[in-house]
Amino acid sequence: MKQFFESISKIKYEGPSSTNPFSFKYYNPDEMINGKTMKEHLRFALTYWHTLCGTGGDPFGDGTMQRPWFDMADPMEQAKAKVDACFELMEKLDIDYFTFHDRDVSPEGKTLAETNAMLDEVVDYIEKRMKETGKKLLWGTACLFKHPRFMHGAATSCEADVFAYAAAQVKKAMDVTKRLGGENYVFWGGREGYETLLNTDMKLEEENFARFLKMAADYKKKIAFTGELLIEPKPKEPTKHQYDTDAATVLGFLRKYGLEKEFKLNIEANHATLAGHTFQHEIHLARINGALGSIDANIGDPNLGWDTDQFPTNIYDTTLVMYEVIKNGGLHKGGLNFDAKPRRASFEPEDIFLSYIAGMDTFAKGFKVALKLIEDGVLEKFVEERYSSYKQGIGKEIVSGNVDFEALEKYALENDQIKVKSGRQEMLESILNQYILSK
Ligand code: XUL
Ligand code: CO
């Protein structure tokens, strides 16, 4: 098999005191933790689009990324080279899973039939490489936002022909995902949103979006796809207002259309922060609603208002994310998908490795800290005590649904000298620091 990163050998765990940048300091894939290896707990995934297709281009300048396969003239030769590069990277980084959009892996032809035939040819090759290596597909998805036909949206386009085309594309992408044993299928809203209400029938667009998702859920049953269907919330970019703004909006939408049993959520850090939430908030909300499907592990820049898709290197974030994941009983079919790209100036092939190492180490360390926090019950004990008034007396009556406004008025008139306790936020933040710095 052609090697693209010959100068780099398999990345090994060397521990926190290693000075070798091409080593893991915290990610020790084979370390056993509570009966599973660290690798099995973290379920890292490589993203095809950023890692193999991203050029580093931005609105002000051309691509910068040095990727040997970019020089190949024949698009199908390039597509197969990307497959080889993907499997070489997964092998060398000790990553078991990958994720892709249909159009990441093969080019668009002149007709849909031609496009599908090219996709099949590359998927044959991916399937062969998966069998040889044991690598797995975390999720597949369809790119319903790149081609100009989707300028008004896909399932929410004003053009019915575009709705039909998008349906055909998702059907094919679901077939391919099933064929490759994908554990999930993701719907990110792409251009499902609007720029101005002056030209938008929002009611019809939202209803059509629900119709589209219902057809996808029906098709999943028809082909007996056993993976989870996931929706990935995002509030803006590319459109000014995306319909899948955040976890709460998506959950409300699914419930309105009776789809809440069919879909879970894929939560992305940078999308959470663009929506004005923390990453932990979105994951927590999904978790307490039984809807945490998977995680797009990246980070934004707090000073920028767009989706910078940086590799996650903030230990506070990863600790709190892993705290939620452990409380969720693990990631189940989901994973930690690095929907992240090296910066435009980190253009050398080596930077791919260094970026993944940074993200994987930060999550591995965060996982360890979160385990210790939970093992010691630090936050749990505090939260339990904080809400203890609902365990007895009037609180217990409220929770059991035994009292109404009149009963509560009677109680309040007799008990109006109330003593409240401190929330101790700063103390808890300091304890969190202590765990991150010393555990
Ligand atoms: C876009 C984004 C997508 C989805 C998959 O912001 O996150 O790459 O993860 O379509
Ligand atoms: Co994403």
Short mmCIF file of C-alpha atoms and ligand atoms in Angstrom, two decimals:
data_model
loop_
_atom_site.label_atom_id
_atom_site.label_comp_id
_atom_site.label_asym_id
_atom_site.label_seq_id
_atom_site.Cartn_x
_atom_site.Cartn_y
_atom_site.Cartn_z
CA MET A 1 0.00 0.00 0.00
CA LYS A 2 1.28 3.47 -0.84
CA GLN A 3 2.58 5.31 2.26
CA PHE A 4 2.15 9.07 2.44
CA PHE A 5 3.75 9.75 5.80
CA GLU A 6 6.85 7.59 5.56
CA SER A 7 8.97 9.67 7.90
CA ILE A 8 6.50 9.19 10.76
CA SER A 9 6.14 5.86 12.49
CA LYS A 10 3.35 4.67 14.76
CA ILE A 11 2.74 7.13 17.60
CA LYS A 12 3.37 5.53 20.97
CA TYR A 13 2.45 6.39 24.52
CA GLU A 14 5.57 7.76 26.25
CA GLY A 15 3.99 9.37 29.32
CA PRO A 16 3.71 12.97 30.58
CA SER A 17 7.43 13.59 30.91
CA SER A 18 8.27 12.74 27.28
CA THR A 19 9.66 15.61 25.21
CA ASN A 20 8.99 13.80 21.93
CA PRO A 21 6.24 15.76 20.14
CA PHE A 22 5.37 12.63 18.13
CA SER A 23 4.30 10.67 21.21
CA PHE A 24 1.21 10.48 23.40
CA LYS A 25 1.69 11.96 26.87
CA TYR A 26 -1.72 10.96 28.30
CA TYR A 27 -3.44 8.79 25.69
CA ASN A 28 -2.41 5.25 26.50
CA PRO A 29 -4.70 3.26 24.16
CA ASP A 30 -4.26 -0.12 25.85
CA GLU A 31 -4.49 1.04 29.49
CA MET A 32 -7.31 -0.81 31.22
CA ILE A 33 -9.80 1.42 33.02
CA ASN A 34 -12.86 -0.12 34.68
CA GLY A 35 -12.73 -3.21 32.50
CA LYS A 36 -12.22 -1.47 29.14
CA THR A 37 -9.19 -0.05 27.36
CA MET A 38 -8.80 3.71 27.14
CA LYS A 39 -9.23 3.36 23.38
CA GLU A 40 -12.59 1.63 23.87
CA HIS A 41 -13.77 4.33 26.25
CA LEU A 42 -12.77 7.26 24.06
CA ARG A 43 -13.78 5.92 20.63
CA PHE A 44 -11.81 8.55 18.72
CA ALA A 45 -12.68 9.16 15.08
CA LEU A 46 -10.76 10.78 12.24
CA THR A 47 -12.77 13.22 10.11
CA TYR A 48 -12.32 12.70 6.40
CA TRP A 49 -13.24 16.22 5.29
CA HIS A 50 -10.87 18.30 7.37
CA THR A 51 -8.04 15.77 7.46
CA LEU A 52 -7.94 14.62 3.85
CA CYS A 53 -9.86 17.23 1.85
CA GLY A 54 -9.23 20.53 3.71
CA THR A 55 -7.05 22.86 1.67
CA GLY A 56 -6.50 25.60 4.23
CA GLY A 57 -8.13 28.12 1.87
CA ASP A 58 -10.05 31.00 3.43
CA PRO A 59 -11.96 33.99 1.94
CA PHE A 60 -8.70 35.94 1.80
CA GLY A 61 -6.28 33.39 0.47
CA ASP A 62 -5.64 30.16 -1.35
CA GLY A 63 -5.11 26.75 0.10
CA THR A 64 -1.88 26.14 1.98
CA MET A 65 -2.02 22.47 2.97
CA GLN A 66 0.72 20.20 1.65
CA ARG A 67 -1.05 16.97 0.89
CA PRO A 68 0.67 14.66 -1.62
CA TRP A 69 -2.64 13.49 -3.12
CA PHE A 70 -3.68 17.05 -4.05
CA ASP A 71 -1.19 16.86 -6.96
CA MET A 72 -2.91 13.88 -8.57
CA ALA A 73 -4.69 14.89 -11.77
CA ASP A 74 -7.16 12.01 -11.99
CA PRO A 75 -10.00 12.55 -9.46
CA MET A 76 -10.57 8.83 -8.90
CA GLU A 77 -6.86 8.20 -8.40
CA GLN A 78 -6.92 11.04 -5.87
CA ALA A 79 -10.00 9.59 -4.16
CA LYS A 80 -8.29 6.22 -3.66
CA ALA A 81 -5.09 7.88 -2.48
CA LYS A 82 -7.15 9.69 0.19
CA VAL A 83 -8.50 6.31 1.33
CA ASP A 84 -4.94 5.00 1.70
CA ALA A 85 -3.87 8.14 3.55
CA CYS A 86 -6.91 7.83 5.85
CA PHE A 87 -6.05 4.24 6.82
CA GLU A 88 -2.36 5.06 7.25
CA LEU A 89 -3.24 7.92 9.59
CA MET A 90 -5.69 5.80 11.62
CA GLU A 91 -3.09 3.05 11.94
CA LYS A 92 -0.28 5.39 12.98
CA LEU A 93 -2.46 7.42 15.38
CA ASP A 94 -4.15 4.34 16.87
CA ILE A 95 -7.61 5.62 15.93
CA ASP A 96 -10.28 2.97 15.29
CA TYR A 97 -13.02 5.02 13.63
CA PHE A 98 -13.53 7.50 10.80
CA THR A 99 -16.42 9.66 9.59
CA PHE A 100 -17.19 11.03 6.11
CA HIS A 101 -19.60 12.88 3.84
CA ASP A 102 -20.39 11.15 0.55
CA ARG A 103 -18.67 13.91 -1.42
CA ASP A 104 -15.50 13.77 0.71
CA VAL A 105 -14.69 10.30 -0.54
CA SER A 106 -15.55 10.61 -4.24
CA PRO A 107 -16.14 13.40 -6.74
CA GLU A 108 -19.39 14.66 -8.22
CA GLY A 109 -20.08 13.46 -11.80
CA LYS A 110 -22.16 14.98 -14.58
CA THR A 111 -25.29 13.12 -13.50
CA LEU A 112 -26.50 11.70 -10.19
CA ALA A 113 -26.17 8.18 -11.61
CA GLU A 114 -22.55 8.85 -12.53
CA THR A 115 -21.86 10.35 -9.10
CA ASN A 116 -23.38 7.27 -7.43
CA ALA A 117 -21.29 4.92 -9.57
CA MET A 118 -18.09 6.73 -8.56
CA LEU A 119 -19.14 6.62 -4.92
CA ASP A 120 -19.70 2.86 -5.19
CA GLU A 121 -16.26 2.36 -6.69
CA VAL A 122 -14.52 4.21 -3.84
CA VAL A 123 -16.73 2.56 -1.22
CA ASP A 124 -15.66 -0.85 -2.61
CA TYR A 125 -12.10 0.21 -1.92
CA ILE A 126 -12.92 1.58 1.57
CA GLU A 127 -14.67 -1.69 2.40
CA LYS A 128 -11.60 -3.67 1.33
CA ARG A 129 -9.32 -1.52 3.49
CA MET A 130 -11.70 -1.82 6.45
CA LYS A 131 -11.63 -5.61 6.17
CA GLU A 132 -7.83 -5.63 6.02
CA THR A 133 -7.35 -3.32 9.00
CA GLY A 134 -10.39 -3.78 11.26
CA LYS A 135 -11.02 -0.02 11.23
CA LYS A 136 -14.65 1.06 11.61
CA LEU A 137 -17.06 3.74 10.41
CA LEU A 138 -18.43 5.84 13.26
CA TRP A 139 -20.85 7.65 10.97
CA GLY A 140 -21.58 8.61 7.43
CA THR A 141 -23.46 11.63 6.13
CA ALA A 142 -24.42 13.40 2.90
CA CYS A 143 -22.98 16.73 1.82
CA LEU A 144 -26.11 18.76 1.08
CA PHE A 145 -24.44 22.17 1.16
CA LYS A 146 -21.48 22.39 -1.22
CA HIS A 147 -23.02 22.22 -4.70
CA PRO A 148 -24.77 25.40 -5.96
CA ARG A 149 -28.06 23.45 -6.32
CA PHE A 150 -28.30 23.67 -2.51
CA MET A 151 -28.00 27.47 -2.34
CA HIS A 152 -31.57 27.76 -0.95
CA GLY A 153 -31.21 24.70 1.26
CA ALA A 154 -31.79 20.98 0.66
CA ALA A 155 -34.85 19.61 2.50
CA THR A 156 -35.84 23.25 3.14
CA SER A 157 -35.19 24.50 -0.38
CA CYS A 158 -37.96 26.46 -2.14
CA GLU A 159 -37.38 24.10 -5.10
CA ALA A 160 -39.12 20.72 -4.86
CA ASP A 161 -36.61 19.21 -7.31
CA VAL A 162 -33.86 20.00 -4.84
CA PHE A 163 -35.84 18.29 -2.06
CA ALA A 164 -36.08 15.19 -4.26
CA TYR A 165 -32.39 15.31 -5.16
CA ALA A 166 -31.43 15.65 -1.48
CA ALA A 167 -33.64 12.67 -0.61
CA ALA A 168 -31.96 10.57 -3.29
CA GLN A 169 -28.56 11.60 -1.99
CA VAL A 170 -29.38 10.78 1.64
CA LYS A 171 -30.89 7.43 0.60
CA LYS A 172 -27.66 6.53 -1.15
CA ALA A 173 -25.50 7.78 1.74
CA MET A 174 -27.57 5.71 4.18
CA ASP A 175 -27.14 2.64 1.95
CA VAL A 176 -23.38 3.17 1.90
CA THR A 177 -23.21 3.79 5.66
CA LYS A 178 -25.13 0.58 6.31
CA ARG A 179 -22.95 -1.36 3.89
CA LEU A 180 -19.81 -0.22 5.73
CA GLY A 181 -21.28 -1.13 9.12
CA GLY A 182 -21.57 2.54 10.19
CA GLU A 183 -22.66 2.88 13.82
CA ASN A 184 -24.57 6.13 13.20
CA TYR A 185 -25.82 8.33 10.40
CA VAL A 186 -25.61 12.12 10.88
CA PHE A 187 -27.81 14.97 9.67
CA TRP A 188 -26.12 18.32 10.02
CA GLY A 189 -28.45 21.04 8.75
CA GLY A 190 -26.06 22.30 6.06
CA ARG A 191 -28.01 25.13 4.46
CA GLU A 192 -31.30 24.30 6.21
CA GLY A 193 -32.07 27.82 7.38
CA TYR A 194 -32.60 31.24 5.87
CA GLU A 195 -30.94 34.56 5.12
CA THR A 196 -34.04 36.78 5.18
CA LEU A 197 -37.69 36.27 6.13
CA LEU A 198 -38.60 38.62 3.26
CA ASN A 199 -38.40 35.67 0.86
CA THR A 200 -38.96 32.72 3.22
CA ASP A 201 -41.97 30.56 4.04
CA MET A 202 -40.57 29.34 7.32
CA LYS A 203 -43.63 27.26 8.18
CA LEU A 204 -43.43 25.25 4.96
CA GLU A 205 -39.65 24.91 5.21
CA GLU A 206 -39.83 23.53 8.75
CA GLU A 207 -42.68 21.17 7.81
CA ASN A 208 -40.71 19.94 4.81
CA PHE A 209 -37.69 19.41 7.00
CA ALA A 210 -39.81 17.21 9.29
CA ARG A 211 -41.19 15.32 6.25
CA PHE A 212 -37.65 14.69 5.08
CA LEU A 213 -36.51 13.38 8.47
CA LYS A 214 -39.58 11.15 8.72
CA MET A 215 -38.73 9.65 5.31
CA ALA A 216 -35.17 9.03 6.52
CA ALA A 217 -36.43 7.30 9.69
CA ASP A 218 -38.79 5.16 7.56
CA TYR A 219 -35.98 4.27 5.17
CA LYS A 220 -33.74 3.29 8.08
CA LYS A 221 -36.38 0.73 9.11
CA LYS A 222 -36.88 -0.44 5.55
CA ILE A 223 -33.20 -1.28 5.06
CA ALA A 224 -32.85 -2.52 8.67
CA PHE A 225 -30.04 -0.09 9.45
CA THR A 226 -29.26 -0.64 13.12
CA GLY A 227 -27.19 2.52 13.68
CA GLU A 228 -28.53 5.63 15.36
CA LEU A 229 -29.81 8.61 13.36
CA LEU A 230 -28.28 11.79 14.76
CA ILE A 231 -28.98 15.48 14.27
CA GLU A 232 -26.11 17.92 14.76
CA PRO A 233 -27.31 21.31 16.04
CA LYS A 234 -25.69 24.55 14.90
CA PRO A 235 -27.09 28.10 15.15
CA LYS A 236 -25.51 29.96 12.24
CA GLU A 237 -23.05 29.55 9.39
CA PRO A 238 -23.54 28.98 6.53
CA THR A 239 -27.01 30.56 6.80
CA LYS A 240 -27.76 33.45 9.12
CA HIS A 241 -30.35 31.38 10.96
CA GLN A 242 -30.03 27.60 10.96
CA TYR A 243 -33.21 25.72 11.90
CA ASP A 244 -31.28 23.26 14.10
CA THR A 245 -30.02 26.09 16.32
CA ASP A 246 -29.16 24.16 19.47
CA ALA A 247 -29.98 20.98 21.38
CA ALA A 248 -33.12 22.42 23.00
CA THR A 249 -34.47 23.68 19.66
CA VAL A 250 -33.85 20.33 17.96
CA LEU A 251 -35.46 18.37 20.81
CA GLY A 252 -38.53 20.65 20.67
CA PHE A 253 -38.71 20.24 16.88
CA LEU A 254 -38.44 16.45 17.07
CA ARG A 255 -41.17 16.29 19.71
CA LYS A 256 -43.47 18.57 17.71
CA TYR A 257 -43.30 16.17 14.76
CA GLY A 258 -43.29 12.94 16.80
CA LEU A 259 -39.72 12.09 15.77
CA GLU A 260 -38.10 12.10 19.23
CA LYS A 261 -37.73 8.33 19.35
CA GLU A 262 -36.04 8.19 15.95
CA PHE A 263 -33.22 10.70 16.40
CA LYS A 264 -30.50 11.50 18.92
CA LEU A 265 -28.02 14.36 18.86
CA ASN A 266 -24.46 14.81 17.69
CA ILE A 267 -23.09 17.66 19.79
CA GLU A 268 -20.22 19.82 18.54
CA ALA A 269 -18.24 22.17 20.81
CA ASN A 270 -17.88 25.04 18.39
CA HIS A 271 -21.59 24.90 17.50
CA ALA A 272 -22.49 25.04 21.19
CA THR A 273 -20.40 28.15 21.76
CA LEU A 274 -21.79 29.84 18.62
CA ALA A 275 -25.25 29.25 20.12
CA GLY A 276 -24.13 31.01 23.31
CA HIS A 277 -23.84 27.80 25.35
CA THR A 278 -20.95 25.88 26.79
CA PHE A 279 -20.04 22.52 25.26
CA GLN A 280 -20.95 20.93 28.59
CA HIS A 281 -24.40 22.56 28.55
CA GLU A 282 -25.31 21.02 25.21
CA ILE A 283 -24.02 17.58 26.17
CA HIS A 284 -25.69 17.76 29.57
CA LEU A 285 -29.02 18.76 28.01
CA ALA A 286 -28.80 15.92 25.49
CA ARG A 287 -27.88 13.48 28.24
CA ILE A 288 -30.70 14.33 30.63
CA ASN A 289 -33.13 13.96 27.72
CA GLY A 290 -31.74 10.52 26.82
CA ALA A 291 -30.58 11.94 23.49
CA LEU A 292 -26.79 12.01 23.62
CA GLY A 293 -25.72 10.24 20.44
CA SER A 294 -22.18 11.31 19.63
CA ILE A 295 -19.73 14.18 19.97
CA ASP A 296 -17.87 16.34 17.44
CA ALA A 297 -14.77 17.12 19.46
CA ASN A 298 -13.30 20.48 18.58
CA ILE A 299 -13.09 23.99 20.02
CA GLY A 300 -13.74 27.52 18.79
CA ASP A 301 -11.92 30.72 19.58
CA PRO A 302 -13.75 32.75 22.23
CA ASN A 303 -12.82 35.97 20.41
CA LEU A 304 -14.19 34.89 17.03
CA GLY A 305 -17.82 34.53 16.02
CA TRP A 306 -17.43 31.71 13.54
CA ASP A 307 -16.81 27.99 13.37
CA THR A 308 -13.02 27.81 13.52
CA ASP A 309 -13.04 24.02 14.09
CA GLN A 310 -9.82 23.94 16.09
CA PHE A 311 -8.43 20.81 17.70
CA PRO A 312 -9.61 20.65 21.33
CA THR A 313 -6.75 21.59 23.66
CA ASN A 314 -8.68 23.03 26.59
CA ILE A 315 -8.42 20.64 29.52
CA TYR A 316 -11.34 22.24 31.39
CA ASP A 317 -13.65 21.54 28.46
CA THR A 318 -12.52 17.97 27.93
CA THR A 319 -12.76 17.21 31.65
CA LEU A 320 -16.35 18.44 31.81
CA VAL A 321 -17.28 16.70 28.56
CA MET A 322 -15.90 13.40 29.84
CA TYR A 323 -17.67 14.00 33.15
CA GLU A 324 -20.95 14.09 31.19
CA VAL A 325 -19.94 11.07 29.10
CA ILE A 326 -19.21 8.98 32.20
CA LYS A 327 -22.53 10.08 33.72
CA ASN A 328 -24.11 8.94 30.44
CA GLY A 329 -22.72 5.45 31.00
CA GLY A 330 -20.18 6.02 28.21
CA LEU A 331 -20.45 6.98 24.56
CA HIS A 332 -22.37 3.80 23.55
CA LYS A 333 -22.55 3.88 19.71
CA GLY A 334 -21.16 7.42 19.63
CA GLY A 335 -17.57 8.55 19.64
CA LEU A 336 -15.26 11.53 19.90
CA ASN A 337 -15.05 12.68 16.30
CA PHE A 338 -12.36 15.30 15.68
CA ASP A 339 -14.36 17.67 13.49
CA ALA A 340 -11.29 19.87 13.56
CA LYS A 341 -8.58 21.13 11.24
CA PRO A 342 -5.00 22.24 11.72
CA ARG A 343 -4.67 26.02 11.38
CA ARG A 344 -3.97 27.39 7.89
CA ALA A 345 -0.34 28.04 8.83
CA SER A 346 0.08 24.51 10.23
CA PHE A 347 0.31 23.29 6.68
CA GLU A 348 2.81 20.44 6.77
CA PRO A 349 1.71 16.78 6.77
CA GLU A 350 3.36 16.41 10.21
CA ASP A 351 0.88 18.94 11.57
CA ILE A 352 -1.93 16.43 11.03
CA PHE A 353 -0.23 14.11 13.53
CA LEU A 354 0.63 16.88 15.98
CA SER A 355 -2.96 18.17 15.90
CA TYR A 356 -4.52 14.77 16.56
CA ILE A 357 -1.99 14.04 19.30
CA ALA A 358 -2.93 17.35 20.99
CA GLY A 359 -6.66 16.57 20.84
CA MET A 360 -6.33 12.94 21.89
CA ASP A 361 -4.04 13.72 24.81
CA THR A 362 -6.32 16.51 26.03
CA PHE A 363 -9.32 14.16 26.00
CA ALA A 364 -7.36 11.31 27.63
CA LYS A 365 -6.27 13.57 30.47
CA GLY A 366 -9.76 15.06 30.81
CA PHE A 367 -11.17 11.53 31.01
CA LYS A 368 -8.81 10.62 33.86
CA VAL A 369 -9.65 13.77 35.81
CA ALA A 370 -13.38 13.24 35.28
CA LEU A 371 -13.12 9.64 36.47
CA LYS A 372 -11.45 10.79 39.67
CA LEU A 373 -14.02 13.56 40.21
CA ILE A 374 -16.83 11.04 39.88
CA GLU A 375 -15.06 8.38 41.92
CA ASP A 376 -14.70 10.88 44.79
CA GLY A 377 -18.28 12.08 44.27
CA VAL A 378 -17.07 15.66 44.67
CA LEU A 379 -19.76 17.42 42.66
CA GLU A 380 -22.45 14.79 43.23
CA LYS A 381 -22.30 15.13 47.02
CA PHE A 382 -22.51 18.91 46.78
CA VAL A 383 -25.40 18.89 44.32
CA GLU A 384 -27.28 16.26 46.31
CA GLU A 385 -26.98 18.32 49.47
CA ARG A 386 -27.93 21.52 47.59
CA TYR A 387 -31.28 20.00 46.56
CA SER A 388 -31.88 18.05 49.77
CA SER A 389 -34.94 20.18 50.61
CA TYR A 390 -36.84 18.16 47.98
CA LYS A 391 -36.15 14.89 49.82
CA GLN A 392 -38.40 15.60 52.79
CA GLY A 393 -41.19 17.86 54.05
CA ILE A 394 -42.82 20.24 51.63
CA GLY A 395 -40.16 19.59 48.96
CA LYS A 396 -41.06 15.91 48.89
CA GLU A 397 -44.73 16.85 48.57
CA ILE A 398 -43.94 19.13 45.60
CA VAL A 399 -41.93 16.44 43.82
CA SER A 400 -44.62 13.82 44.43
CA GLY A 401 -47.26 16.11 42.95
CA ASN A 402 -49.29 16.11 46.19
CA VAL A 403 -49.68 19.87 46.59
CA ASP A 404 -51.25 22.72 44.63
CA PHE A 405 -50.96 26.53 44.77
CA GLU A 406 -53.45 26.77 47.62
CA ALA A 407 -51.63 24.23 49.77
CA LEU A 408 -48.33 25.96 49.03
CA GLU A 409 -49.77 29.35 49.94
CA LYS A 410 -50.90 27.94 53.28
CA TYR A 411 -47.41 26.50 53.83
CA ALA A 412 -45.62 29.71 52.78
CA LEU A 413 -47.75 31.87 55.09
CA GLU A 414 -46.62 29.71 58.02
CA ASN A 415 -42.98 29.36 56.84
CA ASP A 416 -41.95 32.73 55.44
CA GLN A 417 -38.64 33.16 57.35
CA ILE A 418 -36.55 31.28 54.82
CA LYS A 419 -32.85 30.40 55.21
CA VAL A 420 -30.98 29.74 51.95
CA LYS A 421 -27.50 28.26 51.51
CA SER A 422 -24.55 29.52 49.43
CA GLY A 423 -24.05 28.11 45.94
CA ARG A 424 -20.26 28.00 46.57
CA GLN A 425 -19.42 28.39 42.87
CA GLU A 426 -15.88 29.66 43.49
CA MET A 427 -15.13 26.83 45.90
CA LEU A 428 -16.26 24.26 43.31
CA GLU A 429 -14.23 25.94 40.56
CA SER A 430 -11.22 25.82 42.82
CA ILE A 431 -11.78 22.12 43.54
CA LEU A 432 -12.05 21.49 39.79
CA ASN A 433 -8.68 23.25 39.33
CA GLN A 434 -7.22 21.14 42.08
CA TYR A 435 -8.34 17.93 40.35
CA ILE A 436 -7.10 19.07 36.94
CA LEU A 437 -3.72 20.15 38.26
CA SER A 438 -3.02 17.30 40.63
CA LYS A 439 -4.87 14.13 39.62
C1 XUL B 1 -20.27 21.81 10.01
C2 XUL B 1 -20.09 20.48 10.63
C3 XUL B 1 -20.20 19.33 9.69
C4 XUL B 1 -20.90 18.16 10.28
C5 XUL B 1 -21.13 17.04 9.30
O1 XUL B 1 -20.10 22.84 10.89
O2 XUL B 1 -19.83 20.36 11.79
O3 XUL B 1 -18.94 19.00 9.25
O4 XUL B 1 -20.21 17.63 11.37
O5 XUL B 1 -21.84 17.45 8.18
CO CO B 2 -19.55 18.70 13.04
#
